[in-house]
């Protein structure tokens, strides 16, 4: 059968793309390597509670994600934040030192936000000073730009939590472009319905992908890793060649992380191959500890904690709203996450629980259940977060658009909120609209290309 469009990747972006295509009357198929849909959205269980092993938050100024969840009937609830967050900076700054660091931090954040707003959305290579910004790494730049050590560490921690890489190897242009595309340090907008600026999806964010896939039925093919996109198919069709057979299509959408996409699409332009080859795969391990009760709230703590140094860099309260368990989620990033699988599991667990004990007391040392999700070890994700080292962006290549009969989707192809669910939806919508226009089916579709 000749399909109008074959989509490679059944993450949120690929499924949104397929839904738009099929709703417009196109013959589309989704081919996915994993035995499940969702990509970097995956729901697991710890201590009887459902938790997000991958992407999890709906944030303010993310209208596409909010609208999609509403259309699919997937409810959300505010991220638990009542109480104090713990900042373990290990400096013993005292009240005056804390005040000085806070003032310096806010001043630096305002300056960084101004720089970020000057980067053209979706086209960092077109910035007036793109070459100069792309030649600098974030780490050395912060060392010179933020004099107060505590303020500098806190801003660096924010960048590490976003990119999950060593800041000595992160392009300043990439850092500023991502900040600008996601609204800066404090995206503007009203609180989400029900309160709060960040929500989680009840039952897990993977419910979005599952609901989309339910509506696509047999169009979604799971457990079929794609090995190559061949352009010399019969009648000019493209051939999506996989381990379980081949699919012919007039056009192909790659809803994959760039490093995976270039493995199977050698005919993409050379600048895109160079860009994708330069992309760094940010490593993240999410470590969940489940307890019978949220004891940290008794001490007036929110369950949030931030540590500029150490293996565990941040903690949040991941307890589900149904009270099935009280859950703390600890994040391990970068080099520590890359080496995680090579360590003894008992040692890993012990180090995470020891960090939780330091932050929240001895009750954190003895959870009733424990679970890890290591995205650096997932062969179909290419890490968790994409970033570039100095020198990769100023040449002007962007991971977006149509290249011949191949369209690029996936969250890395977004103009706004790249790396997030919001960006995945935008990129999927754009790829669908572009493919429909090329197939001359656009008149039957209400989707318009997004900018």
XYZ file of C-alpha atoms in Angstrom:
451
model
C 0.000 0.000 0.000
C 1.256 3.479 -0.850
C 0.740 5.860 2.060
C 0.569 9.604 1.629
C 2.810 10.090 4.667
C 4.837 7.765 6.860
C 5.738 9.172 10.272
C 8.747 7.710 12.041
C 8.346 8.011 15.797
C 5.234 7.623 17.967
C 6.110 10.249 20.525
C 3.824 13.206 21.098
C 5.035 15.063 18.007
C 4.597 12.122 15.635
C 1.154 11.254 16.989
C -0.082 14.858 16.768
C 1.202 14.965 13.199
C -0.565 11.708 12.308
C -3.826 12.857 13.885
C -3.802 16.071 11.851
C -2.967 14.214 8.641
C -5.642 11.545 9.034
C -8.271 14.079 10.080
C -7.530 15.882 6.795
C -8.066 12.715 4.772
C -4.460 11.685 4.210
C -3.377 8.053 4.324
C -0.792 8.014 7.098
C 1.097 5.424 9.089
C 3.215 5.807 12.246
C 6.201 3.495 12.663
C 7.720 3.215 16.146
C 10.741 1.251 17.372
C 9.500 0.844 20.924
C 6.718 -1.566 21.924
C 4.777 1.441 23.261
C 3.759 4.948 22.254
C 4.888 8.117 23.970
C 8.592 8.377 23.212
C 10.070 10.403 26.056
C 6.694 10.357 27.799
C 6.406 7.204 29.884
C 4.351 6.454 32.985
C 5.638 4.052 35.642
C 4.616 2.934 39.116
C 6.404 3.253 42.433
C 4.857 2.361 45.769
C 1.489 1.953 44.080
C 1.588 5.490 42.621
C 1.708 6.466 38.954
C 4.699 8.695 38.180
C 6.180 10.303 35.072
C 9.419 8.583 34.165
C 9.939 11.138 31.384
C 8.425 14.532 30.554
C 5.849 15.626 33.071
C 4.960 19.313 33.361
C 2.400 21.577 31.769
C 3.571 25.133 32.389
C 2.206 28.632 31.962
C 2.330 29.973 28.377
C 1.942 26.524 26.781
C -1.401 26.917 24.966
C -1.029 23.965 22.589
C -0.435 21.495 25.387
C -3.285 22.924 27.429
C -5.641 22.706 24.450
C -4.580 19.168 23.540
C -5.081 17.904 27.086
C -8.526 19.487 27.139
C -9.487 17.964 23.786
C -8.329 14.508 24.890
C -9.936 14.750 28.320
C -6.635 14.364 30.191
C -6.907 16.226 33.495
C -4.036 17.957 35.268
C -3.371 19.086 38.825
C -1.037 21.739 40.267
C 2.515 20.750 41.144
C 2.662 20.561 44.991
C 4.589 23.633 46.136
C 3.156 24.596 49.522
C 5.956 25.231 51.996
C 9.629 26.179 51.787
C 12.065 24.972 49.150
C 15.475 23.871 50.407
C 18.573 25.407 48.842
C 21.637 23.453 49.894
C 24.466 25.703 48.734
C 26.843 24.580 51.474
C 28.227 28.087 51.911
C 26.891 29.148 55.324
C 26.226 32.568 53.874
C 24.214 33.963 56.732
C 21.359 36.408 56.325
C 23.451 39.203 54.803
C 25.189 36.845 52.397
C 21.887 35.322 51.306
C 20.458 38.780 50.642
C 23.519 39.823 48.665
C 23.387 36.615 46.600
C 19.671 37.086 45.900
C 20.186 40.650 44.672
C 23.108 39.616 42.486
C 21.135 36.663 41.124
C 18.142 38.783 40.163
C 20.356 41.381 38.525
C 22.149 38.699 36.495
C 18.879 37.037 35.501
C 17.498 40.327 34.189
C 20.622 40.831 32.099
C 20.472 37.284 30.728
C 16.775 37.651 29.904
C 17.563 40.829 27.916
C 20.232 38.992 25.934
C 17.873 36.067 25.319
C 15.104 38.307 23.975
C 17.509 39.622 21.314
C 17.905 36.154 19.744
C 15.514 35.658 16.776
C 12.956 32.999 17.639
C 13.821 29.716 15.978
C 16.805 31.184 14.116
C 19.701 31.790 16.544
C 22.197 31.908 13.694
C 20.556 35.130 12.501
C 21.337 37.026 15.715
C 23.451 40.117 15.123
C 26.274 38.755 17.287
C 25.622 35.046 16.649
C 29.225 34.130 15.865
C 30.572 35.799 18.995
C 27.928 34.268 21.251
C 28.353 30.829 19.695
C 32.102 30.930 20.254
C 31.676 31.203 24.046
C 30.757 28.463 26.502
C 28.231 29.231 29.237
C 30.505 28.200 32.113
C 33.384 30.587 31.375
C 30.932 33.338 30.448
C 29.116 33.091 33.787
C 32.457 33.181 35.596
C 33.124 36.596 34.105
C 29.570 37.946 34.052
C 28.359 37.089 37.584
C 30.748 38.128 40.324
C 28.870 36.776 43.351
C 29.818 33.060 43.718
C 26.491 31.945 45.206
C 24.460 33.783 42.580
C 26.640 32.331 39.839
C 26.180 28.787 41.181
C 22.412 29.146 41.292
C 22.183 30.407 37.717
C 24.532 27.637 36.618
C 22.345 25.071 38.358
C 19.296 26.332 36.468
C 21.177 25.888 33.178
C 22.343 22.409 34.164
C 18.785 21.377 35.034
C 17.586 22.568 31.613
C 20.396 21.137 29.472
C 21.881 18.328 31.634
C 25.413 18.926 30.329
C 28.661 20.422 31.585
C 28.360 24.179 31.042
C 31.979 24.301 29.889
C 30.731 22.615 26.708
C 27.429 24.458 26.167
C 27.185 27.243 23.598
C 26.122 30.583 25.052
C 24.082 31.176 21.888
C 22.213 27.896 22.418
C 21.597 28.749 26.080
C 20.216 32.200 25.288
C 18.134 30.922 22.387
C 16.488 28.281 24.579
C 15.754 30.835 27.295
C 14.214 33.183 24.757
C 12.109 30.400 23.225
C 10.702 29.355 26.609
C 9.899 32.761 28.079
C 13.064 33.343 30.076
C 13.514 32.646 33.775
C 9.866 33.494 34.526
C 7.503 32.949 31.574
C 4.680 35.469 31.612
C 1.035 34.595 31.775
C -1.817 33.850 34.166
C -1.869 30.830 36.402
C -3.193 27.668 34.831
C -6.839 26.654 35.405
C -7.158 25.352 38.933
C -4.202 27.404 40.178
C -0.440 27.230 39.938
C 2.050 27.939 37.163
C 3.033 24.279 36.691
C 0.732 21.261 36.462
C 1.196 17.509 36.117
C -1.168 15.220 34.269
C -3.321 12.970 36.408
C -2.252 9.401 35.651
C 0.894 10.568 33.853
C 1.725 12.555 30.708
C 1.868 9.376 28.617
C -1.941 9.410 28.762
C -1.805 12.118 26.068
C 0.056 9.797 23.708
C -2.148 6.827 24.552
C -5.305 8.818 23.854
C -3.941 10.046 20.512
C -2.890 6.519 19.544
C -6.323 5.109 20.458
C -7.836 7.387 17.857
C -5.355 6.248 15.196
C -5.897 2.512 15.586
C -4.042 0.329 13.093
C -2.193 3.333 11.669
C 0.293 2.985 14.553
C 2.845 0.184 14.128
C 4.873 -0.615 17.261
C 8.083 -2.603 17.680
C 9.351 -1.745 14.190
C 12.747 -0.007 14.359
C 13.369 1.881 11.104
C 16.724 1.175 9.535
C 16.713 3.539 6.557
C 14.694 5.984 4.476
C 15.310 5.089 0.820
C 14.495 7.617 -1.889
C 14.589 5.308 -4.912
C 11.278 3.550 -4.358
C 8.990 2.373 -7.136
C 7.102 5.191 -8.812
C 9.152 7.803 -6.973
C 7.857 6.750 -3.562
C 9.999 6.847 -0.451
C 10.595 3.544 1.309
C 10.678 3.336 5.081
C 12.692 0.172 5.591
C 12.430 -1.415 9.003
C 13.219 -4.594 10.873
C 9.658 -5.860 10.376
C 9.238 -4.885 6.717
C 8.952 -1.790 4.559
C 6.362 0.915 4.006
C 6.046 3.025 0.852
C 5.002 6.661 1.171
C 4.879 9.805 -0.892
C 6.398 11.803 1.972
C 8.078 10.990 5.309
C 8.027 12.836 8.637
C 10.929 12.181 10.995
C 9.593 12.783 14.513
C 12.860 11.726 16.130
C 15.769 13.284 18.018
C 18.217 14.627 15.398
C 21.066 12.163 16.191
C 18.675 9.262 15.506
C 17.125 10.877 12.437
C 20.402 11.315 10.570
C 21.234 7.631 11.006
C 18.318 6.637 8.814
C 18.104 9.640 6.458
C 21.441 10.032 4.659
C 19.876 12.278 2.002
C 19.229 15.144 4.403
C 21.367 18.211 3.561
C 24.955 18.211 4.804
C 24.449 21.238 7.134
C 21.736 19.303 8.979
C 24.012 16.282 9.296
C 26.727 18.497 10.759
C 24.273 20.106 13.181
C 22.818 16.778 14.295
C 26.271 15.267 14.714
C 27.252 18.158 16.984
C 24.220 17.826 19.244
C 25.026 16.766 22.789
C 22.737 14.278 24.495
C 21.914 15.570 27.935
C 21.793 12.667 30.387
C 19.121 12.567 33.099
C 18.228 9.921 35.682
C 14.969 10.333 37.604
C 15.057 8.587 40.995
C 11.739 8.091 42.827
C 11.409 7.282 46.530
C 7.902 6.400 47.761
C 6.793 6.756 51.394
C 3.630 6.156 53.382
C 3.184 9.868 54.082
C 4.624 13.225 53.006
C 6.599 13.796 56.221
C 8.487 16.770 54.756
C 5.283 18.790 54.833
C 5.170 18.450 58.637
C 8.330 20.593 58.748
C 6.836 23.212 56.420
C 8.870 21.987 53.442
C 7.529 21.800 49.898
C 9.622 18.809 48.864
C 11.599 20.993 46.443
C 15.339 21.187 46.929
C 18.255 22.471 44.847
C 21.930 21.575 45.207
C 24.564 23.346 43.078
C 26.965 20.458 43.703
C 26.741 16.730 44.287
C 25.144 13.776 42.546
C 21.533 14.730 43.315
C 21.050 18.236 41.933
C 17.332 18.814 42.470
C 14.330 17.226 44.196
C 10.591 17.789 43.749
C 7.434 16.410 45.319
C 6.049 13.860 42.830
C 3.169 12.650 45.021
C 0.039 11.935 42.955
C -3.147 13.806 43.843
C -4.971 10.549 44.677
C -2.727 9.982 47.720
C -1.634 6.492 46.600
C 1.810 7.284 48.012
C 4.013 10.193 49.005
C 6.835 10.457 46.473
C 10.060 12.436 46.253
C 11.733 12.692 42.848
C 15.496 13.280 42.744
C 17.315 14.321 39.553
C 20.807 13.105 38.620
C 22.315 14.979 35.670
C 25.167 15.179 33.229
C 28.355 13.233 33.866
C 26.930 11.521 36.960
C 23.920 10.353 34.916
C 26.089 9.132 32.046
C 27.996 6.869 34.448
C 24.907 5.739 36.378
C 24.428 2.351 34.725
C 28.055 1.402 35.376
C 27.572 1.706 39.133
C 26.247 -0.910 41.517
C 22.452 -0.453 41.957
C 22.692 -0.656 45.751
C 25.350 2.080 45.787
C 23.240 4.268 43.510
C 20.183 3.890 45.696
C 22.207 4.518 48.837
C 23.689 7.756 47.500
C 20.299 9.111 46.429
C 18.644 8.255 49.738
C 21.556 9.738 51.679
C 21.054 13.014 49.796
C 17.329 12.949 50.556
C 18.141 12.287 54.207
C 20.417 15.328 54.340
C 17.659 17.482 52.893
C 14.551 16.121 54.612
C 15.691 14.129 57.643
C 16.122 10.471 58.579
C 12.588 9.533 57.507
C 13.749 9.905 53.897
C 16.298 7.098 54.305
C 13.734 4.281 54.388
C 11.215 4.489 51.529
C 8.725 1.706 50.986
C 9.676 1.586 47.299
C 12.340 2.999 44.989
C 12.543 3.336 41.194
C 14.991 4.771 38.661
C 14.432 5.905 35.064
C 17.736 6.316 33.210
C 17.190 8.132 29.912
C 20.881 8.041 29.018
C 20.546 4.256 28.755
C 17.535 4.402 26.418
C 18.726 3.669 22.844
C 15.637 5.259 21.243
C 15.879 8.630 22.991
C 19.418 9.854 22.309
C 19.510 11.155 25.860
C 16.878 13.390 27.377
C 17.760 16.940 26.298
C 19.502 18.237 23.156
C 22.087 21.025 23.198
C 25.059 22.165 21.144
C 28.674 22.979 22.011
C 30.298 26.249 20.948
C 30.596 26.677 17.196
C 27.615 24.599 16.015
C 24.792 27.145 15.629
C 26.315 30.257 14.080
C 26.488 28.598 10.653
C 22.714 29.033 10.503
C 21.389 25.487 10.073
C 18.137 24.834 11.936
C 16.518 21.457 12.571
C 13.189 22.232 10.994
C 11.181 22.255 7.775
C 10.892 20.142 4.631
C 13.960 18.837 2.831
C 12.894 17.276 -0.406
C 10.105 14.884 0.568
C 11.315 14.525 4.164
C 9.809 16.692 6.900
C 11.348 17.232 10.336
C 9.243 17.103 13.479
C 9.989 16.216 17.105
C 10.396 18.701 19.925
C 13.873 19.738 18.717
C 12.203 21.171 15.563
C 10.044 23.645 17.505
C 10.343 27.426 17.395
C 8.753 27.884 20.825
C 9.413 25.574 23.763
C 11.903 23.251 22.037
C 12.654 20.301 24.287
C 9.186 20.364 25.878
C 5.789 18.791 25.134
C 4.549 22.175 23.912
C 7.343 22.244 21.347
C 6.645 18.664 20.262
C 3.037 19.580 19.480
C 4.052 22.703 17.536
C 6.549 20.765 15.428
C 4.046 17.981 14.724
C 1.394 20.468 13.641
C 3.827 22.257 11.343
C 5.033 19.048 9.706
C 1.433 17.943 9.093
C 0.470 21.275 7.539
C 3.554 21.319 5.322
C 3.016 17.738 4.175
C -0.652 18.391 3.402
C 0.251 21.473 1.387
C 2.810 19.472 -0.598
C 0.257 16.715 -1.195
C -2.339 19.272 -2.335
C -4.604 18.153 0.501
C -4.276 21.420 2.378
C -7.666 22.694 1.208
C -9.359 19.880 3.134
C -7.456 20.634 6.338
C -8.039 23.365 8.879
C -4.418 23.204 10.098
C -2.297 26.218 9.309
C 1.519 26.187 9.435
C 2.787 27.525 12.748
C 5.622 30.013 12.900
